[in-house]
Coordinates of C-alpha atoms and ligand atoms in Angstrom, one line a residue:
M1 CA -48.3 -30.0 -49.5
K2 CA -49.6 -27.9 -46.7
I3 CA -47.9 -27.3 -43.3
Y4 CA -49.0 -25.4 -40.3
S5 CA -46.8 -22.5 -39.1
T6 CA -47.0 -21.2 -35.6
L7 CA -46.1 -17.7 -36.9
S8 CA -49.1 -17.3 -39.2
G9 CA -51.3 -19.6 -37.1
K10 CA -52.6 -21.5 -40.2
K11 CA -51.8 -24.1 -42.7
E12 CA -49.7 -22.8 -45.6
E13 CA -48.7 -24.2 -49.0
F14 CA -45.1 -25.5 -48.6
A15 CA -42.8 -23.6 -50.9
P16 CA -39.1 -23.9 -49.9
Q17 CA -36.9 -21.0 -50.9
G18 CA -34.5 -23.1 -53.0
D19 CA -33.7 -26.6 -54.1
E20 CA -32.6 -27.5 -50.7
V21 CA -34.9 -27.6 -47.7
K22 CA -33.1 -26.1 -44.7
I23 CA -34.3 -27.3 -41.4
Y24 CA -33.1 -26.4 -37.9
V25 CA -34.4 -28.1 -34.8
C26 CA -33.3 -27.2 -31.2
G27 CA -31.3 -29.9 -29.7
V28 CA -30.7 -31.2 -26.2
T29 CA -28.9 -29.9 -23.1
P30 CA -27.0 -33.0 -22.2
Y31 CA -27.1 -33.2 -18.4
S32 CA -29.2 -36.4 -17.9
D33 CA -30.8 -39.2 -19.9
A34 CA -33.3 -38.1 -22.6
H35 CA -36.9 -38.8 -21.9
I36 CA -40.1 -39.6 -23.8
G37 CA -40.7 -35.8 -24.4
H38 CA -37.4 -35.8 -26.4
A39 CA -38.4 -39.1 -28.2
M40 CA -41.6 -37.4 -29.3
S41 CA -39.9 -34.3 -30.7
Y42 CA -37.1 -36.1 -32.5
V43 CA -39.2 -38.9 -33.9
I44 CA -41.6 -36.3 -35.4
F45 CA -38.8 -34.3 -37.0
D46 CA -37.2 -37.5 -38.2
V47 CA -40.4 -38.5 -39.9
I48 CA -40.7 -35.0 -41.5
R49 CA -37.2 -35.4 -42.9
R50 CA -37.9 -38.9 -44.1
Y51 CA -41.0 -37.7 -45.8
L52 CA -39.4 -34.7 -47.5
R53 CA -36.6 -37.0 -48.8
Y54 CA -39.2 -39.5 -50.0
K55 CA -40.7 -36.5 -52.0
K56 CA -37.3 -36.0 -53.6
Y57 CA -36.4 -32.8 -51.7
T58 CA -32.8 -32.4 -50.8
V59 CA -32.8 -31.8 -47.0
R60 CA -30.1 -30.1 -45.0
Y61 CA -30.7 -30.6 -41.3
V62 CA -29.0 -29.0 -38.3
Q63 CA -29.6 -29.7 -34.7
N64 CA -27.4 -28.1 -31.9
V65 CA -26.1 -29.6 -28.7
T66 CA -26.2 -27.1 -25.8
D67 CA -23.1 -28.5 -24.1
I68 CA -22.6 -25.5 -21.8
D69 CA -25.5 -24.4 -19.6
D70 CA -26.5 -23.7 -16.0
K71 CA -28.1 -27.1 -15.7
I72 CA -24.9 -28.9 -16.8
I73 CA -22.7 -26.8 -14.4
D74 CA -25.1 -27.4 -11.4
R75 CA -25.3 -31.2 -12.0
A76 CA -21.5 -31.5 -12.6
N77 CA -20.8 -29.5 -9.4
K78 CA -23.1 -31.8 -7.4
L79 CA -21.3 -34.9 -8.8
G80 CA -17.9 -33.3 -8.4
I81 CA -17.0 -33.8 -12.1
A82 CA -16.1 -31.4 -14.9
P83 CA -19.1 -30.0 -16.8
S84 CA -17.5 -30.9 -20.1
G85 CA -17.2 -34.6 -19.0
L86 CA -20.9 -34.7 -17.9
A87 CA -21.9 -33.1 -21.2
E88 CA -19.9 -35.6 -23.2
K89 CA -21.4 -38.6 -21.4
Y90 CA -25.0 -37.5 -21.9
T91 CA -24.4 -36.4 -25.5
Q92 CA -23.2 -40.0 -26.2
S93 CA -26.2 -41.3 -24.3
Y94 CA -28.5 -39.1 -26.4
F95 CA -27.1 -40.4 -29.7
D96 CA -27.3 -44.0 -28.4
D97 CA -31.0 -43.4 -27.7
M98 CA -31.6 -41.9 -31.1
D99 CA -29.9 -44.8 -32.8
A100 CA -32.1 -47.2 -30.8
L101 CA -35.2 -45.2 -32.0
N102 CA -34.0 -45.5 -35.6
I103 CA -33.6 -41.7 -36.0
A104 CA -31.8 -41.4 -39.3
R105 CA -28.7 -39.3 -39.6
A106 CA -28.0 -38.3 -43.2
E107 CA -24.7 -37.1 -44.5
T108 CA -26.1 -33.6 -44.9
D109 CA -27.1 -33.5 -41.2
E110 CA -25.0 -31.6 -38.7
Y111 CA -25.0 -31.7 -34.9
P112 CA -22.8 -28.7 -33.9
K113 CA -21.9 -28.2 -30.2
A114 CA -22.1 -24.8 -28.6
T115 CA -18.6 -25.0 -27.2
D116 CA -17.2 -25.5 -30.7
E117 CA -19.0 -22.4 -32.0
I118 CA -17.8 -19.6 -29.6
P119 CA -16.2 -17.5 -32.4
K120 CA -19.4 -17.4 -34.5
I121 CA -21.4 -16.6 -31.4
I122 CA -19.1 -13.7 -30.5
E123 CA -19.3 -12.5 -34.1
V124 CA -23.1 -12.4 -34.0
I125 CA -23.2 -10.7 -30.6
Q126 CA -20.7 -8.0 -31.7
G127 CA -22.8 -7.4 -34.8
L128 CA -25.9 -6.9 -32.7
I129 CA -23.9 -4.4 -30.5
D130 CA -22.6 -2.5 -33.6
K131 CA -26.2 -2.1 -34.9
G132 CA -27.6 -0.9 -31.6
F133 CA -29.6 -4.0 -30.8
A134 CA -27.5 -5.1 -27.9
Y135 CA -25.3 -3.6 -25.2
P136 CA -22.6 -4.7 -22.8
A137 CA -23.1 -4.2 -19.1
G138 CA -21.1 -5.5 -16.2
G139 CA -19.2 -8.1 -18.3
S140 CA -22.4 -9.5 -19.8
V141 CA -24.2 -8.5 -23.0
Y142 CA -28.0 -8.0 -23.3
F143 CA -30.4 -7.8 -26.2
R144 CA -32.4 -4.6 -26.2
V145 CA -35.9 -6.2 -26.7
R146 CA -37.6 -2.9 -27.4
S147 CA -35.4 -2.3 -30.4
A148 CA -37.1 -5.3 -32.2
S149 CA -40.4 -3.6 -33.2
D150 CA -42.3 -6.9 -33.9
Y151 CA -41.1 -8.8 -30.8
G152 CA -43.9 -11.2 -29.7
K153 CA -45.0 -12.0 -33.2
L154 CA -44.4 -15.8 -32.8
S155 CA -46.0 -16.2 -29.4
H156 CA -48.7 -13.7 -30.4
R157 CA -48.2 -11.7 -27.2
S158 CA -47.5 -8.0 -26.7
L159 CA -44.6 -6.7 -24.6
D160 CA -47.1 -5.4 -22.0
D161 CA -48.6 -8.8 -21.6
M162 CA -45.2 -10.3 -21.1
M163 CA -44.3 -7.6 -18.6
A164 CA -47.4 -8.5 -16.6
G165 CA -46.4 -12.1 -16.6
E166 CA -43.5 -13.8 -14.8
C167 CA -41.1 -13.6 -17.7
A168 CA -39.4 -10.3 -16.9
I169 CA -36.6 -10.9 -14.5
G170 CA -35.1 -7.7 -13.2
S171 CA -31.4 -7.1 -12.9
Q172 CA -29.5 -4.0 -12.0
E173 CA -27.5 -4.1 -15.2
K174 CA -30.3 -4.3 -17.6
E175 CA -31.8 -1.2 -19.3
D176 CA -35.2 -2.9 -19.3
P177 CA -36.5 -6.0 -17.4
M178 CA -37.5 -7.7 -20.7
D179 CA -34.0 -7.6 -22.1
F180 CA -32.4 -11.0 -22.2
V181 CA -28.8 -12.2 -22.0
L182 CA -26.6 -12.9 -25.0
W183 CA -23.3 -13.3 -23.1
K184 CA -23.0 -14.2 -19.4
A185 CA -20.0 -12.8 -17.4
T186 CA -18.2 -15.7 -15.7
K187 CA -18.8 -16.6 -12.1
P188 CA -16.0 -18.2 -9.9
G189 CA -15.6 -21.9 -10.7
E190 CA -17.5 -21.9 -14.0
P191 CA -16.0 -22.7 -17.4
Y192 CA -15.4 -19.6 -19.5
W193 CA -14.2 -18.3 -22.8
E194 CA -12.4 -15.0 -23.7
S195 CA -14.5 -12.4 -25.4
P196 CA -14.4 -8.6 -26.2
W197 CA -16.5 -8.1 -23.0
G198 CA -14.3 -10.2 -20.7
Q199 CA -14.4 -13.9 -19.7
G200 CA -17.8 -15.6 -19.9
R201 CA -20.0 -18.0 -21.8
P202 CA -22.9 -17.7 -24.3
G203 CA -26.5 -17.5 -23.4
W204 CA -28.8 -20.3 -24.7
H205 CA -30.8 -18.3 -27.3
I206 CA -27.9 -16.8 -29.2
E207 CA -26.4 -20.2 -29.7
C208 CA -29.2 -21.3 -32.0
S209 CA -29.2 -18.0 -34.0
A210 CA -25.4 -18.3 -34.5
M211 CA -25.4 -22.0 -35.5
S212 CA -28.4 -21.7 -37.9
L213 CA -26.7 -18.7 -39.5
K214 CA -23.4 -20.5 -39.9
Y215 CA -24.7 -23.8 -41.2
L216 CA -27.9 -22.8 -43.0
G217 CA -27.6 -19.1 -43.9
D218 CA -29.8 -16.1 -43.2
T219 CA -33.2 -17.8 -43.9
L220 CA -34.4 -21.2 -42.9
D221 CA -37.3 -23.1 -44.4
I222 CA -38.4 -25.0 -41.3
H223 CA -37.5 -24.4 -37.7
G224 CA -38.8 -26.9 -35.2
G225 CA -39.0 -27.6 -31.5
G226 CA -41.4 -28.3 -28.7
Q227 CA -44.3 -25.9 -28.0
D228 CA -42.5 -25.0 -24.7
L229 CA -39.8 -23.4 -26.8
I230 CA -42.1 -20.8 -28.5
F231 CA -41.6 -18.3 -25.8
P232 CA -39.1 -17.0 -24.9
H233 CA -36.5 -19.2 -26.8
H234 CA -37.8 -19.0 -30.4
E235 CA -39.2 -15.4 -30.0
N236 CA -35.6 -14.4 -29.0
E237 CA -34.1 -16.4 -31.8
I238 CA -36.2 -14.3 -34.3
A239 CA -35.3 -11.0 -32.6
Q240 CA -31.6 -11.9 -32.7
S241 CA -31.4 -13.3 -36.2
E242 CA -33.6 -10.7 -38.0
S243 CA -31.8 -7.9 -36.2
F244 CA -28.4 -9.3 -37.2
T245 CA -29.1 -10.0 -40.8
G246 CA -31.7 -7.3 -41.5
K247 CA -33.7 -9.9 -43.4
K248 CA -37.2 -11.1 -42.7
P249 CA -38.4 -13.7 -42.2
F250 CA -35.7 -15.6 -40.4
V251 CA -37.8 -18.7 -40.8
K252 CA -40.5 -19.5 -43.3
Y253 CA -42.4 -22.2 -41.4
W254 CA -42.3 -22.6 -37.6
L255 CA -43.2 -26.1 -36.5
H256 CA -43.9 -26.9 -32.9
N257 CA -44.8 -30.3 -31.5
G258 CA -47.2 -30.9 -28.6
L259 CA -45.8 -32.0 -25.2
V260 CA -45.9 -35.4 -23.5
Q261 CA -48.0 -35.6 -20.4
L262 CA -48.2 -38.1 -17.7
G263 CA -51.4 -38.4 -15.6
G264 CA -52.5 -34.9 -16.6
D265 CA -49.2 -33.2 -15.9
K266 CA -46.4 -32.2 -18.3
M267 CA -43.6 -34.7 -18.2
S268 CA -40.7 -32.7 -16.7
K269 CA -37.6 -33.1 -14.6
S270 CA -38.9 -30.6 -12.1
L271 CA -42.1 -32.6 -11.5
G272 CA -40.0 -35.7 -11.1
N273 CA -42.3 -37.7 -13.5
L274 CA -39.9 -38.5 -16.2
I275 CA -39.8 -41.7 -18.2
T276 CA -36.5 -42.0 -20.0
I277 CA -36.2 -43.4 -23.5
K278 CA -34.0 -46.2 -22.0
D279 CA -36.8 -47.1 -19.6
A280 CA -39.4 -47.3 -22.4
L281 CA -37.2 -49.3 -24.7
A282 CA -36.5 -51.8 -22.0
K283 CA -40.2 -52.7 -22.2
Y284 CA -41.3 -51.8 -25.8
S285 CA -39.8 -51.9 -29.2
A286 CA -38.7 -48.8 -31.1
D287 CA -41.5 -49.5 -33.6
A288 CA -44.0 -49.6 -30.8
L289 CA -42.8 -46.3 -29.4
R290 CA -43.0 -44.7 -32.9
I291 CA -46.5 -46.1 -33.5
F292 CA -47.6 -44.7 -30.1
I293 CA -46.1 -41.2 -30.8
L294 CA -47.3 -41.0 -34.5
G295 CA -50.8 -42.2 -33.6
S296 CA -51.6 -38.6 -32.4
H297 CA -51.2 -35.4 -34.4
Y298 CA -47.8 -33.9 -33.8
R299 CA -49.3 -30.6 -32.6
S300 CA -51.5 -32.3 -30.0
P301 CA -50.4 -33.2 -26.5
L302 CA -49.5 -36.9 -26.0
T303 CA -50.5 -38.7 -22.8
Y304 CA -48.1 -41.5 -21.9
S305 CA -49.8 -44.7 -20.9
E306 CA -48.7 -48.3 -20.6
E307 CA -52.0 -49.4 -22.2
G308 CA -51.3 -47.2 -25.2
L309 CA -47.8 -48.5 -25.6
E310 CA -49.0 -52.1 -25.3
A311 CA -51.6 -51.5 -28.0
A312 CA -48.9 -50.0 -30.2
Q313 CA -46.6 -53.0 -29.6
N314 CA -49.4 -55.3 -30.7
A315 CA -50.1 -53.1 -33.7
G316 CA -46.5 -53.2 -34.8
E317 CA -46.4 -57.0 -34.4
R318 CA -49.5 -57.2 -36.6
L319 CA -47.8 -55.2 -39.4
L320 CA -44.7 -57.4 -39.0
R321 CA -46.9 -60.6 -39.5
V322 CA -48.4 -59.2 -42.6
V323 CA -45.1 -58.3 -44.3
S324 CA -43.7 -61.7 -43.3
R325 CA -46.6 -63.7 -44.8
D326 CA -45.9 -66.1 -47.7
D327 CA -47.2 -64.8 -51.0
P328 CA -49.7 -67.5 -52.1
A329 CA -49.2 -66.6 -55.8
G330 CA -45.4 -66.8 -55.5
G331 CA -45.1 -63.6 -57.5
K332 CA -47.2 -65.0 -60.4
G333 CA -50.7 -64.4 -61.5
E334 CA -53.2 -61.8 -60.3
A335 CA -51.7 -59.4 -57.8
F336 CA -53.2 -57.1 -55.2
D337 CA -52.8 -53.4 -56.1
A338 CA -51.5 -51.3 -53.2
E339 CA -51.0 -48.0 -55.1
P340 CA -54.4 -46.5 -54.0
Y341 CA -53.2 -46.9 -50.4
R342 CA -49.9 -45.1 -51.3
Q343 CA -51.9 -42.2 -52.6
Q344 CA -54.0 -42.0 -49.4
F345 CA -50.8 -42.2 -47.4
I346 CA -49.3 -39.3 -49.3
E347 CA -52.5 -37.3 -49.1
A348 CA -52.4 -37.7 -45.3
M349 CA -48.8 -36.7 -45.0
D350 CA -49.2 -33.8 -47.4
D351 CA -51.8 -32.4 -45.0
D352 CA -49.5 -31.0 -42.3
F353 CA -47.8 -34.4 -41.7
N354 CA -51.0 -36.1 -40.5
T355 CA -49.2 -39.3 -39.3
A356 CA -52.2 -40.5 -37.4
R357 CA -54.1 -40.8 -40.7
A358 CA -51.1 -42.2 -42.5
L359 CA -50.8 -44.9 -39.9
A360 CA -54.5 -45.7 -40.3
V361 CA -53.8 -46.2 -44.0
L362 CA -51.0 -48.6 -43.2
F363 CA -53.3 -50.7 -41.0
D364 CA -56.0 -50.7 -43.7
L365 CA -53.5 -51.8 -46.2
A366 CA -52.3 -54.6 -43.9
S367 CA -55.9 -55.9 -43.5
A368 CA -56.4 -55.7 -47.3
I369 CA -53.2 -57.7 -47.8
N370 CA -54.3 -60.3 -45.4
Q371 CA -57.7 -60.7 -47.2
A372 CA -56.0 -60.9 -50.6
G373 CA -53.5 -63.4 -49.3
D374 CA -56.4 -65.5 -47.8
A375 CA -58.1 -65.4 -51.2
G376 CA -55.0 -66.7 -53.0
V377 CA -54.2 -63.3 -54.7
G378 CA -50.6 -62.2 -55.1
I379 CA -49.4 -60.0 -52.2
G380 CA -45.7 -59.7 -52.8
Q381 CA -45.7 -56.3 -54.4
A382 CA -48.2 -54.9 -51.9
Q383 CA -46.0 -56.2 -49.0
K384 CA -43.2 -54.2 -50.5
V385 CA -45.4 -51.0 -50.6
L386 CA -46.4 -51.6 -47.0
L387 CA -42.7 -51.9 -45.9
E388 CA -41.8 -48.8 -47.9
L389 CA -44.5 -46.6 -46.4
A390 CA -43.8 -47.9 -42.9
G391 CA -40.2 -46.9 -43.6
I392 CA -41.2 -43.3 -44.1
L393 CA -42.6 -43.4 -40.6
G394 CA -39.2 -44.9 -39.5
L395 CA -40.8 -48.3 -38.7
T396 CA -38.4 -51.2 -39.3
L397 CA -41.0 -54.0 -39.0
K398 CA -38.3 -56.4 -37.8
P399 CA -38.8 -58.9 -35.0
V400 CA -37.5 -57.6 -31.7
D401 CA -35.0 -60.5 -31.7
F402 CA -33.9 -59.8 -35.3
V403 CA -30.2 -60.5 -36.0
E404 CA -28.4 -58.3 -38.6
P405 CA -27.0 -60.9 -41.0
Q406 CA -23.3 -60.7 -40.2
E407 CA -21.1 -62.6 -42.6
S408 CA -19.7 -65.0 -40.1
I409 CA -23.3 -66.0 -39.0
V410 CA -24.5 -66.3 -42.6
Q411 CA -21.6 -68.6 -43.4
L412 CA -22.3 -70.8 -40.5
I413 CA -25.9 -71.1 -41.4
E414 CA -25.1 -72.0 -45.0
E415 CA -22.6 -74.6 -43.8
R416 CA -25.2 -76.1 -41.6
E417 CA -27.7 -76.2 -44.6
R418 CA -25.1 -78.1 -46.7
L419 CA -24.5 -80.6 -43.9
R420 CA -28.2 -81.1 -43.4
K421 CA -28.8 -81.7 -47.1
A422 CA -25.9 -84.3 -47.0
K423 CA -27.7 -85.8 -43.9
K424 CA -24.7 -85.2 -41.7
W425 CA -26.9 -84.4 -38.8
Q426 CA -24.3 -84.6 -36.0
E427 CA -22.0 -82.1 -37.7
A428 CA -25.0 -79.8 -38.5
D429 CA -26.0 -79.9 -34.8
K430 CA -22.4 -78.9 -33.8
I431 CA -22.9 -75.7 -35.8
R432 CA -26.2 -75.1 -34.1
A433 CA -24.5 -75.5 -30.8
K434 CA -21.7 -73.1 -31.8
L435 CA -24.3 -70.4 -32.8
D436 CA -26.1 -71.1 -29.5
E437 CA -22.9 -70.2 -27.7
M438 CA -22.9 -66.9 -29.6
G439 CA -26.4 -66.2 -28.3
I440 CA -28.1 -67.0 -31.6
I441 CA -30.9 -69.5 -32.0
L442 CA -32.0 -70.9 -35.4
E443 CA -35.6 -71.2 -36.4
D444 CA -36.2 -73.5 -39.4
T445 CA -39.1 -72.0 -41.4
P446 CA -40.6 -72.8 -44.8
K447 CA -38.7 -69.8 -46.1
G448 CA -35.4 -71.1 -44.8
T449 CA -33.4 -70.8 -41.6
V450 CA -33.9 -67.6 -39.6
P451 CA -31.4 -66.6 -37.0
K452 CA -32.8 -65.0 -33.8
R453 CA -31.3 -63.5 -30.7
K454 CA -31.8 -65.6 -27.6
R455 CA -33.9 -63.7 -25.0
Ligands
LIG501 ZN1 -32.9 -23.3 -30.1

């Protein structure tokens, strides 16, 4: 299996350091609803996790929640509410969106919050000061960028280039304009924590170094995030973590996803062209959104378009029809062999998670199943393979109006079946009416009665 690392700028053979694949992905700053850009990033890292687990790797995944930040404080002040309340509300909203997108959360996954990790953050900052990589000034603490000799290795830029750019923000307290903040001295009216340098709160970059150290140890296998995080965020994470532990590399493989664009611009809050996940899911299924996202390579930019999503919605429905088809052979006789398609799917995914090619294999398999089914060849086993491979991409292939079979509903349906067999039509209709009141309609198909949610 080969994966592309931003650090080396090429595809490398994937060789995790141990039995467990340690993955860290930068999480959200919960101050408003998550948008399609977030959907893209978290769907991609969800598929990477699913695929590694399919390949029998044990995966330990950590993703932070930046629940204290300038953006949260600003928005909470405008709304006249506590920053913690705002962060809580949008953290919940974020997880609701992730559930709706079928982003799997395994038992070995952790989602630590910055405000719960202040002691570890302080420990790391103190360690950096003790080793001469950081210094307190005016109640804040700064990282001494020139003390990290290979600073710039991830973004492939030199310090002089960065100085010439807009990145260096001067401040009286800093020794050097390139130095970045690890601990921010409190300002009136802001939430703060006690520290050896006075009251304040952590900077954003140190949070990720502290949490990855605490939950995953000194060296990560994969660190992910959007390409907009390469500089300065991930560059700073490397400087902090490698300076603190004295071990290189902090991360074996750096994976960065492309960004979502809308009409040629980056989708961003400041441009006011955001489409939230909730907006998109009101119109399209989660499967459609995934097919749309995974139809491009994860490192390429993705242009959001209604046409593209409609095509993805149709494509998802096509796969659904194929897996729902009756098997003409009824599980007996000659069967269609889907294993060559599984091999092609694995080859595509082994090549730096080429989901676009993997999806194309799924659609080829779907066409082949249809042809085999039309010719009277057994397709039951191939349908299972299609469903399994679709599951690696996180596709559920369930009708949008699918009803999870709750026991009470299943019992009612079975009772109605019994009554119908006994030709007690009136009583059977009463059960149908009762389910109708619960918002469930029943569709009688050759395979039995299927409950569906009323639209
Ligand atoms: Zn981060």
